Amino acid sequence: MGRHSYNLLQHQHTNVRRHRNGSFGANTRNATPAIETPTMTDYLSLQTRLAQVHQEHLLKFWPELTPDERTDLVRDIEELNLDEIKQYFDRATVSMNENGIKLDDRLQPMPAGKVISIARTPEDQLHAYRDEGLRQISNGHVAVLLMAGGQGTRLGFDHPKGMYDVGLQSRKSLFRIQAERILKLEELAQEANEKRGNITWYIMTSEHTVQPTYDYFVANNFFGLKPEDVLLFEQGSLPCFEYDGRIILDKKHRVARAPDGNGGIYRAMKRQGILEDMQKRGVLYLHAHSVDNILIKVADPVFIGYCVHEKADCAAKVVEKAAPNEPVGVVAIVDGKYQVVEYSEISAKTAEMRNSDGRLTFSAGNICNHFFSSSFLQDIGSKFEQNLKLHVAKKKIPFVDNAGKRLTPDKPNGIKIEKFVFDVFEFAQKFVAMEVLRDEEFSALKNADVAGKDCPSTARSDLHRLHKKYIETAGGIVHGDICEISPFITYAGENLALQVEGKSFTSPVYLRDTRDPLHGHL
């Protein structure tokens, strides 16, 4: 099967799974081969292995299971790396005990030479970075990694969040907006360098979003992108533990597990052939971001160019914290290493510290927007991934009691473990950051409108405000607030003067391209 074939077969015990060696196929979570009906020999072998890591309780309902249920349970256990289980729990316990410890005495802000501010950098320097970024795109050296494993549950939307329509006039979903920005960027790179390079789009899904995401892309003809340049792969999961280290059973025949967090991308990229694919394609630089930022500058050439110029292994875009008590993590240095420090890990006194110019000392707010060199990602995959910090949350985890009845507890009864994408910062030889303007590059979509922040209404109004600014900067006038410009017309406000200079527009404004659907039915 070639990569473009996307052969999505369905098997009795499997759902569509990840990209592997250039094709889509039906596999189990980690490419476990089909398992025949387990025999007594299989049971005894499993029991011996589980006893060595004190997890033999996972087989306690074996006599009651049907052959199919036994197959499911064996598959779940086979997918656990039993050699890692105790190590994971021990590291998680250490991490849990460290929760709440303040880092003030070990903390330093990023040095001025390691962070560049878009607002305080001369235009000609930004243009030079942009030219470099476009050159790398033309040469096919740039890819995008979209973290899109989440569903829109908090939005009241029972589908992948990338399919969500925030209510723009165009009715475009987050996926479509980002796809069209990629297409526009490829065109801009071609105009600048007379050579069109394709931007490969790697999309990390989850067990629950991989099939609907793929179906949505097929139904929309990949939004004009080449199907072979859009590769879906699947986030991993980790078992849930009781406080004593025993893995929780979700059902008599199923292990309780939870997604391993956005930091799971590194293991997933290695296991599912994405790192290998990057090497084959000659991808040198990767822009990684979450799906829910409607203002995202996908594969931003200014950011790419800056990081290439600095020879960075790894970088982060940040926004200036709006206030000392804004509950966002900040990029800082702890014990000489870069990391994201959560708001809860520093005291109010430290959060309120200011420099002589009045700006917050710890102001580099993390927005899940990162750059990686491919060589750094290869190093993470081969050397550092197993040392990634584990983040632990005490949760109410449904479980099966001794009588085999599934119960949902009314208070936390165990732990879920996650890895975070930014926890590789400490392994970078050269780390830099770029401070961008919040109103131009960051508007998260996390909550329903009732929350009044990070919701569809704020995402929509933030995009309207930015697009109105684009038109006015290019010499046009907009009366009113509803204003949308198709990504096919402009990526970030460039080349608008011919269309808008000296013209007056009345809200609602929608500047569309011939490639845009006429009535917004997507």
Tab-separated table of C-alpha atoms in Angstrom, residues 84-416:
chain	number	residue	atom	x	y	z
A	84	GLU	CA	8.318	-0.149	32.556
A	85	ILE	CA	5.241	-0.418	34.754
A	86	LYS	CA	6.938	-0.342	38.144
A	87	GLN	CA	9.363	2.342	36.978
A	88	TYR	CA	6.437	4.483	35.761
A	89	PHE	CA	4.592	4.149	39.029
A	90	ASP	CA	7.675	4.880	41.134
A	91	ARG	CA	8.522	7.983	39.080
A	92	ALA	CA	4.883	9.068	39.179
A	93	THR	CA	4.837	8.753	42.968
A	94	VAL	CA	7.930	10.961	43.247
A	95	SER	CA	6.279	13.483	40.942
A	96	MET	CA	3.071	13.405	42.989
A	97	ASN	CA	4.983	14.037	46.204
A	98	GLU	CA	6.674	17.036	44.590
A	99	ASN	CA	3.327	18.637	43.709
A	100	GLY	CA	2.895	21.871	45.599
A	101	ILE	CA	6.607	22.442	46.170
A	102	LYS	CA	7.461	26.035	45.258
A	103	LEU	CA	10.383	26.581	42.899
A	104	ASP	CA	11.122	30.238	43.751
A	105	ASP	CA	14.672	29.694	45.020
A	106	ARG	CA	15.676	27.637	41.958
A	107	LEU	CA	14.080	29.913	39.361
A	108	GLN	CA	15.556	32.378	36.878
A	109	PRO	CA	13.901	34.258	34.001
A	110	MET	CA	14.968	33.633	30.420
A	111	PRO	CA	18.044	35.731	29.532
A	112	ALA	CA	17.319	38.660	27.201
A	113	GLY	CA	19.556	37.176	24.494
A	114	LYS	CA	17.465	33.996	24.341
A	115	VAL	CA	14.096	35.630	23.658
A	116	ILE	CA	13.165	37.930	20.801
A	117	SER	CA	10.086	40.132	20.907
A	118	ILE	CA	8.171	40.646	17.660
A	119	ALA	CA	6.993	44.023	18.929
A	120	ARG	CA	10.526	45.229	19.682
A	121	THR	CA	12.404	43.852	16.663
A	122	PRO	CA	13.133	46.037	13.601
A	123	GLU	CA	10.971	45.277	10.542
A	124	ASP	CA	13.953	44.547	8.319
A	125	GLN	CA	15.153	41.872	10.759
A	126	LEU	CA	11.710	40.248	10.805
A	127	HIS	CA	11.646	40.334	6.989
A	128	ALA	CA	15.010	38.566	6.888
A	129	TYR	CA	13.676	35.823	9.177
A	130	ARG	CA	10.530	35.528	7.031
A	131	ASP	CA	12.604	35.194	3.857
A	132	GLU	CA	14.641	32.418	5.469
A	133	GLY	CA	11.484	30.616	6.597
A	134	LEU	CA	9.942	30.831	3.112
A	135	ARG	CA	13.190	29.513	1.615
A	136	GLN	CA	13.081	26.477	3.914
A	137	ILE	CA	9.425	25.877	2.950
A	138	SER	CA	10.284	26.094	-0.767
A	139	ASN	CA	12.971	23.476	-0.223
A	140	GLY	CA	10.489	21.099	1.428
A	141	HIS	CA	12.301	21.258	4.761
A	142	VAL	CA	9.319	22.287	6.921
A	143	ALA	CA	6.535	20.183	8.436
A	144	VAL	CA	3.727	20.897	10.868
A	145	LEU	CA	2.742	18.700	13.798
A	146	LEU	CA	-0.832	19.338	14.869
A	147	MET	CA	-1.868	18.048	18.293
A	148	ALA	CA	-5.506	17.186	17.673
A	149	GLY	CA	-6.312	14.290	19.974
A	150	GLY	CA	-9.077	16.019	21.909
A	151	GLN	CA	-12.825	15.984	21.437
A	152	GLY	CA	-14.982	19.080	21.808
A	153	THR	CA	-16.746	17.718	24.869
A	154	ARG	CA	-16.525	20.940	26.873
A	155	LEU	CA	-17.991	22.753	23.865
A	156	GLY	CA	-20.951	20.393	23.806
A	157	PHE	CA	-19.505	18.958	20.574
A	158	ASP	CA	-19.133	15.189	20.406
A	159	HIS	CA	-16.530	15.156	17.613
A	160	PRO	CA	-12.833	15.983	17.215
A	161	LYS	CA	-12.284	19.587	18.258
A	162	GLY	CA	-10.632	20.390	14.924
A	163	MET	CA	-14.010	19.861	13.214
A	164	TYR	CA	-15.607	22.595	15.311
A	165	ASP	CA	-17.169	25.633	13.610
A	166	VAL	CA	-16.917	28.710	15.876
A	167	GLY	CA	-19.573	30.561	13.890
A	168	LEU	CA	-17.578	32.537	11.329
A	169	GLN	CA	-19.417	33.750	8.231
A	170	SER	CA	-17.458	31.218	6.169
A	171	ARG	CA	-18.561	28.400	8.525
A	172	LYS	CA	-14.993	27.090	8.343
A	173	SER	CA	-13.811	24.598	10.944
A	174	LEU	CA	-10.482	24.845	12.746
A	175	PHE	CA	-9.083	22.071	10.528
A	176	ARG	CA	-10.122	23.902	7.347
A	177	ILE	CA	-8.725	27.258	8.461
A	178	GLN	CA	-5.360	25.678	9.273
A	179	ALA	CA	-5.256	23.663	6.036
A	180	GLU	CA	-5.920	26.799	3.998
A	181	ARG	CA	-3.180	28.692	5.831
A	182	ILE	CA	-0.766	25.912	4.866
A	183	LEU	CA	-1.834	26.158	1.216
A	184	LYS	CA	-1.423	29.931	1.230
A	185	LEU	CA	2.027	29.640	2.783
A	186	GLU	CA	3.125	27.192	0.100
A	187	GLU	CA	2.015	29.766	-2.509
A	188	LEU	CA	3.876	32.605	-0.773
A	189	ALA	CA	7.027	30.477	-0.633
A	190	GLN	CA	6.696	29.730	-4.343
A	191	GLU	CA	6.257	33.437	-5.170
A	192	ALA	CA	9.352	34.307	-3.141
A	193	ASN	CA	11.615	31.526	-4.411
A	194	GLU	CA	10.075	30.322	-7.696
A	195	LYS	CA	9.909	26.848	-6.200
A	196	ARG	CA	6.997	25.232	-4.410
A	197	GLY	CA	7.808	22.938	-1.549
A	198	ASN	CA	5.093	20.947	0.168
A	199	ILE	CA	4.536	21.368	3.886
A	200	THR	CA	3.922	17.925	5.367
A	201	TRP	CA	1.084	17.949	7.894
A	202	TYR	CA	1.400	15.360	10.673
A	203	ILE	CA	-1.761	15.175	12.763
A	204	MET	CA	-1.699	13.451	16.144
A	205	THR	CA	-5.131	12.027	16.871
A	206	SER	CA	-6.332	9.779	19.667
A	207	GLU	CA	-8.095	6.454	19.834
A	208	HIS	CA	-11.443	8.259	19.743
A	209	THR	CA	-10.661	10.886	17.107
A	210	VAL	CA	-8.561	9.058	14.496
A	211	GLN	CA	-11.453	7.608	12.467
A	212	PRO	CA	-13.763	10.672	12.455
A	213	THR	CA	-10.779	12.930	11.690
A	214	TYR	CA	-9.788	10.800	8.716
A	215	ASP	CA	-13.374	10.573	7.464
A	216	TYR	CA	-13.731	14.352	7.726
A	217	PHE	CA	-10.570	14.959	5.701
A	218	VAL	CA	-11.678	12.502	3.015
A	219	ALA	CA	-15.151	14.060	2.829
A	220	ASN	CA	-13.543	17.470	2.312
A	221	ASN	CA	-10.921	16.303	-0.222
A	222	PHE	CA	-8.166	17.101	2.268
A	223	PHE	CA	-9.083	20.797	1.867
A	224	GLY	CA	-7.009	21.023	-1.294
A	225	LEU	CA	-3.836	19.553	0.199
A	226	LYS	CA	-2.203	16.503	-1.333
A	227	PRO	CA	-3.452	13.436	0.572
A	228	GLU	CA	0.078	12.026	0.683
A	229	ASP	CA	1.195	15.134	2.602
A	230	VAL	CA	-1.402	14.655	5.376
A	231	LEU	CA	-0.468	11.864	7.788
A	232	LEU	CA	-2.527	10.923	10.822
A	233	PHE	CA	-1.027	9.032	13.734
A	234	GLU	CA	-2.323	8.129	17.140
A	235	GLN	CA	-1.451	9.284	20.627
A	236	GLY	CA	-0.527	6.563	23.095
A	237	SER	CA	-2.045	5.789	26.469
A	238	LEU	CA	-0.834	4.810	29.926
A	239	PRO	CA	-2.500	2.593	32.516
A	240	CYS	CA	-4.317	4.104	35.501
A	241	PHE	CA	-3.041	3.063	38.920
A	242	GLU	CA	-4.421	2.653	42.398
A	243	TYR	CA	-2.399	4.477	45.037
A	244	ASP	CA	-0.563	1.236	45.919
A	245	GLY	CA	0.693	0.790	42.342
A	246	ARG	CA	-1.809	-1.805	41.155
A	247	ILE	CA	-3.225	-1.198	37.693
A	248	ILE	CA	-6.979	-0.567	37.704
A	249	LEU	CA	-9.363	-2.791	35.764
A	250	ASP	CA	-11.974	-0.760	33.881
A	251	LYS	CA	-13.998	-3.870	33.124
A	252	LYS	CA	-13.406	-7.514	33.961
A	253	HIS	CA	-11.568	-7.841	30.654
A	254	ARG	CA	-10.221	-4.317	30.048
A	255	VAL	CA	-7.367	-2.374	31.629
A	256	ALA	CA	-8.154	1.207	32.677
A	257	ARG	CA	-6.048	3.580	30.624
A	258	ALA	CA	-5.875	7.254	29.788
A	259	PRO	CA	-4.190	9.289	27.015
A	260	ASP	CA	-0.510	9.904	27.782
A	261	GLY	CA	-0.757	13.682	27.237
A	262	ASN	CA	0.623	15.852	24.452
A	263	GLY	CA	4.113	14.798	25.559
A	264	GLY	CA	3.211	11.378	24.194
A	265	ILE	CA	3.982	12.702	20.714
A	266	TYR	CA	7.649	11.781	21.014
A	267	ARG	CA	7.092	8.091	21.659
A	268	ALA	CA	4.237	7.958	19.151
A	269	MET	CA	6.332	9.630	16.434
A	270	LYS	CA	9.071	7.068	16.893
A	271	ARG	CA	6.854	3.996	17.176
A	272	GLN	CA	4.542	4.936	14.343
A	273	GLY	CA	7.131	5.793	11.747
A	274	ILE	CA	6.770	9.583	11.742
A	275	LEU	CA	10.442	10.264	12.566
A	276	GLU	CA	11.388	7.835	9.818
A	277	ASP	CA	9.005	9.572	7.409
A	278	MET	CA	10.544	12.969	8.207
A	279	GLN	CA	13.980	11.623	7.337
A	280	LYS	CA	12.738	10.171	4.039
A	281	ARG	CA	11.128	13.462	3.060
A	282	GLY	CA	14.112	15.593	4.035
A	283	VAL	CA	12.158	17.488	6.695
A	284	LEU	CA	14.584	19.475	8.851
A	285	TYR	CA	12.234	21.639	10.926
A	286	LEU	CA	8.909	21.032	12.610
A	287	HIS	CA	6.342	23.511	13.895
A	288	ALA	CA	4.166	21.903	16.595
A	289	HIS	CA	0.992	23.399	18.031
A	290	SER	CA	-2.411	22.529	19.470
A	291	VAL	CA	-5.541	22.494	17.335
A	292	ASP	CA	-7.599	24.935	19.393
A	293	ASN	CA	-5.822	28.252	18.698
A	294	ILE	CA	-7.863	29.971	15.971
A	295	LEU	CA	-5.149	32.601	15.395
A	296	ILE	CA	-2.313	30.103	14.894
A	297	LYS	CA	0.223	31.061	12.243
A	298	VAL	CA	0.751	27.559	10.942
A	299	ALA	CA	4.425	26.972	10.004
A	300	ASP	CA	5.061	30.677	10.646
A	301	PRO	CA	7.999	31.565	8.370
A	302	VAL	CA	9.191	34.321	10.741
A	303	PHE	CA	9.394	31.837	13.612
A	304	ILE	CA	10.986	29.133	11.435
A	305	GLY	CA	13.502	31.631	10.016
A	306	TYR	CA	14.450	32.966	13.448
A	307	CYS	CA	15.007	29.450	14.817
A	308	VAL	CA	17.067	28.434	11.767
A	309	HIS	CA	19.144	31.628	12.105
A	310	GLU	CA	19.752	30.865	15.781
A	311	LYS	CA	20.538	27.192	15.031
A	312	ALA	CA	18.005	26.256	17.708
A	313	ASP	CA	17.224	22.647	18.609
A	314	CYS	CA	13.993	23.682	20.181
A	315	ALA	CA	12.021	26.901	20.682
A	316	ALA	CA	8.753	28.231	22.039
A	317	LYS	CA	6.454	31.039	21.106
A	318	VAL	CA	5.280	32.885	24.210
A	319	VAL	CA	2.932	35.767	25.004
A	320	GLU	CA	3.458	38.335	27.712
A	321	LYS	CA	1.433	37.424	30.788
A	322	ALA	CA	-1.567	39.713	31.133
A	323	ALA	CA	-1.281	39.880	34.930
A	324	PRO	CA	0.838	38.313	37.709
A	325	ASN	CA	-1.985	35.986	38.709
A	326	GLU	CA	-2.936	34.849	35.190
A	327	PRO	CA	-2.994	31.037	35.570
A	328	VAL	CA	-0.617	30.153	32.721
A	329	GLY	CA	2.730	28.399	32.796
A	330	VAL	CA	5.812	30.495	32.074
A	331	VAL	CA	8.992	29.517	30.259
A	332	ALA	CA	11.867	29.973	32.707
A	333	ILE	CA	15.093	28.372	33.908
A	334	VAL	CA	15.059	25.951	36.847
A	335	ASP	CA	18.392	24.644	38.126
A	336	GLY	CA	20.027	25.860	34.934
A	337	LYS	CA	17.593	24.094	32.579
A	338	TYR	CA	14.711	25.482	30.541
A	339	GLN	CA	11.244	24.377	31.496
A	340	VAL	CA	7.654	25.538	31.767
A	341	VAL	CA	6.837	26.444	35.349
A	342	GLU	CA	3.171	26.216	36.237
A	343	TYR	CA	1.463	29.086	38.041
A	344	SER	CA	0.945	26.864	41.098
A	345	GLU	CA	4.695	26.166	41.371
A	346	ILE	CA	5.717	29.724	42.279
A	347	SER	CA	4.619	32.041	45.081
A	348	ALA	CA	2.534	35.165	44.507
A	349	LYS	CA	5.547	37.240	45.504
A	350	THR	CA	7.673	35.756	42.706
A	351	ALA	CA	4.821	35.993	40.190
A	352	GLU	CA	4.531	39.723	40.969
A	353	MET	CA	8.243	40.527	40.536
A	354	ARG	CA	8.939	43.232	37.938
A	355	ASN	CA	11.982	44.457	36.020
A	356	SER	CA	13.182	48.077	36.004
A	357	ASP	CA	11.016	48.725	32.897
A	358	GLY	CA	7.903	47.666	34.802
A	359	ARG	CA	7.421	44.398	32.911
A	360	LEU	CA	6.907	41.167	34.835
A	361	THR	CA	10.170	39.320	35.486
A	362	PHE	CA	8.486	35.985	34.766
A	363	SER	CA	6.327	37.031	31.846
A	364	ALA	CA	6.893	34.420	29.100
A	365	GLY	CA	3.467	32.772	29.007
A	366	ASN	CA	3.460	29.332	27.370
A	367	ILE	CA	0.910	28.855	24.550
A	368	CYS	CA	1.746	25.318	23.274
A	369	ASN	CA	3.451	26.609	20.138
A	370	HIS	CA	6.878	25.078	19.497
A	371	PHE	CA	9.718	24.597	17.030
A	372	PHE	CA	11.894	21.483	16.823
A	373	SER	CA	14.776	20.562	14.585
A	374	SER	CA	14.375	17.057	13.224
A	375	SER	CA	17.784	16.065	14.601
A	376	PHE	CA	16.627	17.088	18.094
A	377	LEU	CA	13.470	14.998	17.690
A	378	GLN	CA	15.579	12.016	16.659
A	379	ASP	CA	17.649	12.509	19.837
A	380	ILE	CA	14.491	12.677	21.947
A	381	GLY	CA	13.187	9.479	20.370
A	382	SER	CA	16.412	7.539	20.809
A	383	LYS	CA	17.819	8.937	24.077
A	384	PHE	CA	15.638	11.188	26.195
A	385	GLU	CA	11.982	10.174	25.834
A	386	GLN	CA	12.145	7.611	28.632
A	387	ASN	CA	13.398	10.329	30.990
A	388	LEU	CA	10.504	12.722	30.349
A	389	LYS	CA	8.924	14.043	33.508
A	390	LEU	CA	5.648	12.416	34.508
A	391	HIS	CA	2.759	14.592	35.611
A	392	VAL	CA	0.265	12.995	37.954
A	393	ALA	CA	-3.355	13.775	38.699
A	394	LYS	CA	-5.495	12.107	41.345
A	395	LYS	CA	-8.785	11.231	39.642
A	396	LYS	CA	-12.102	9.445	40.079
A	397	ILE	CA	-11.430	6.402	37.925
A	398	PRO	CA	-14.200	3.845	37.256
A	399	PHE	CA	-13.157	0.401	38.422
A	400	VAL	CA	-14.354	-3.180	38.843
A	401	ASP	CA	-14.869	-4.300	42.434
A	402	ASN	CA	-14.098	-7.774	43.749
A	403	ALA	CA	-17.553	-8.968	42.725
A	404	GLY	CA	-16.928	-7.848	39.151
A	405	LYS	CA	-19.284	-4.883	39.318
A	406	ARG	CA	-18.157	-1.652	37.620
A	407	LEU	CA	-18.322	1.320	39.967
A	408	THR	CA	-17.714	5.049	39.550
A	409	PRO	CA	-16.222	6.474	42.764
A	410	ASP	CA	-17.386	9.750	44.317
A	411	LYS	CA	-13.847	10.762	45.311
A	412	PRO	CA	-10.398	10.243	43.751
A	413	ASN	CA	-9.310	6.612	43.977
A	414	GLY	CA	-6.259	6.498	41.742
A	415	ILE	CA	-3.869	8.329	39.478
A	416	LYS	CA	-3.616	9.177	35.804
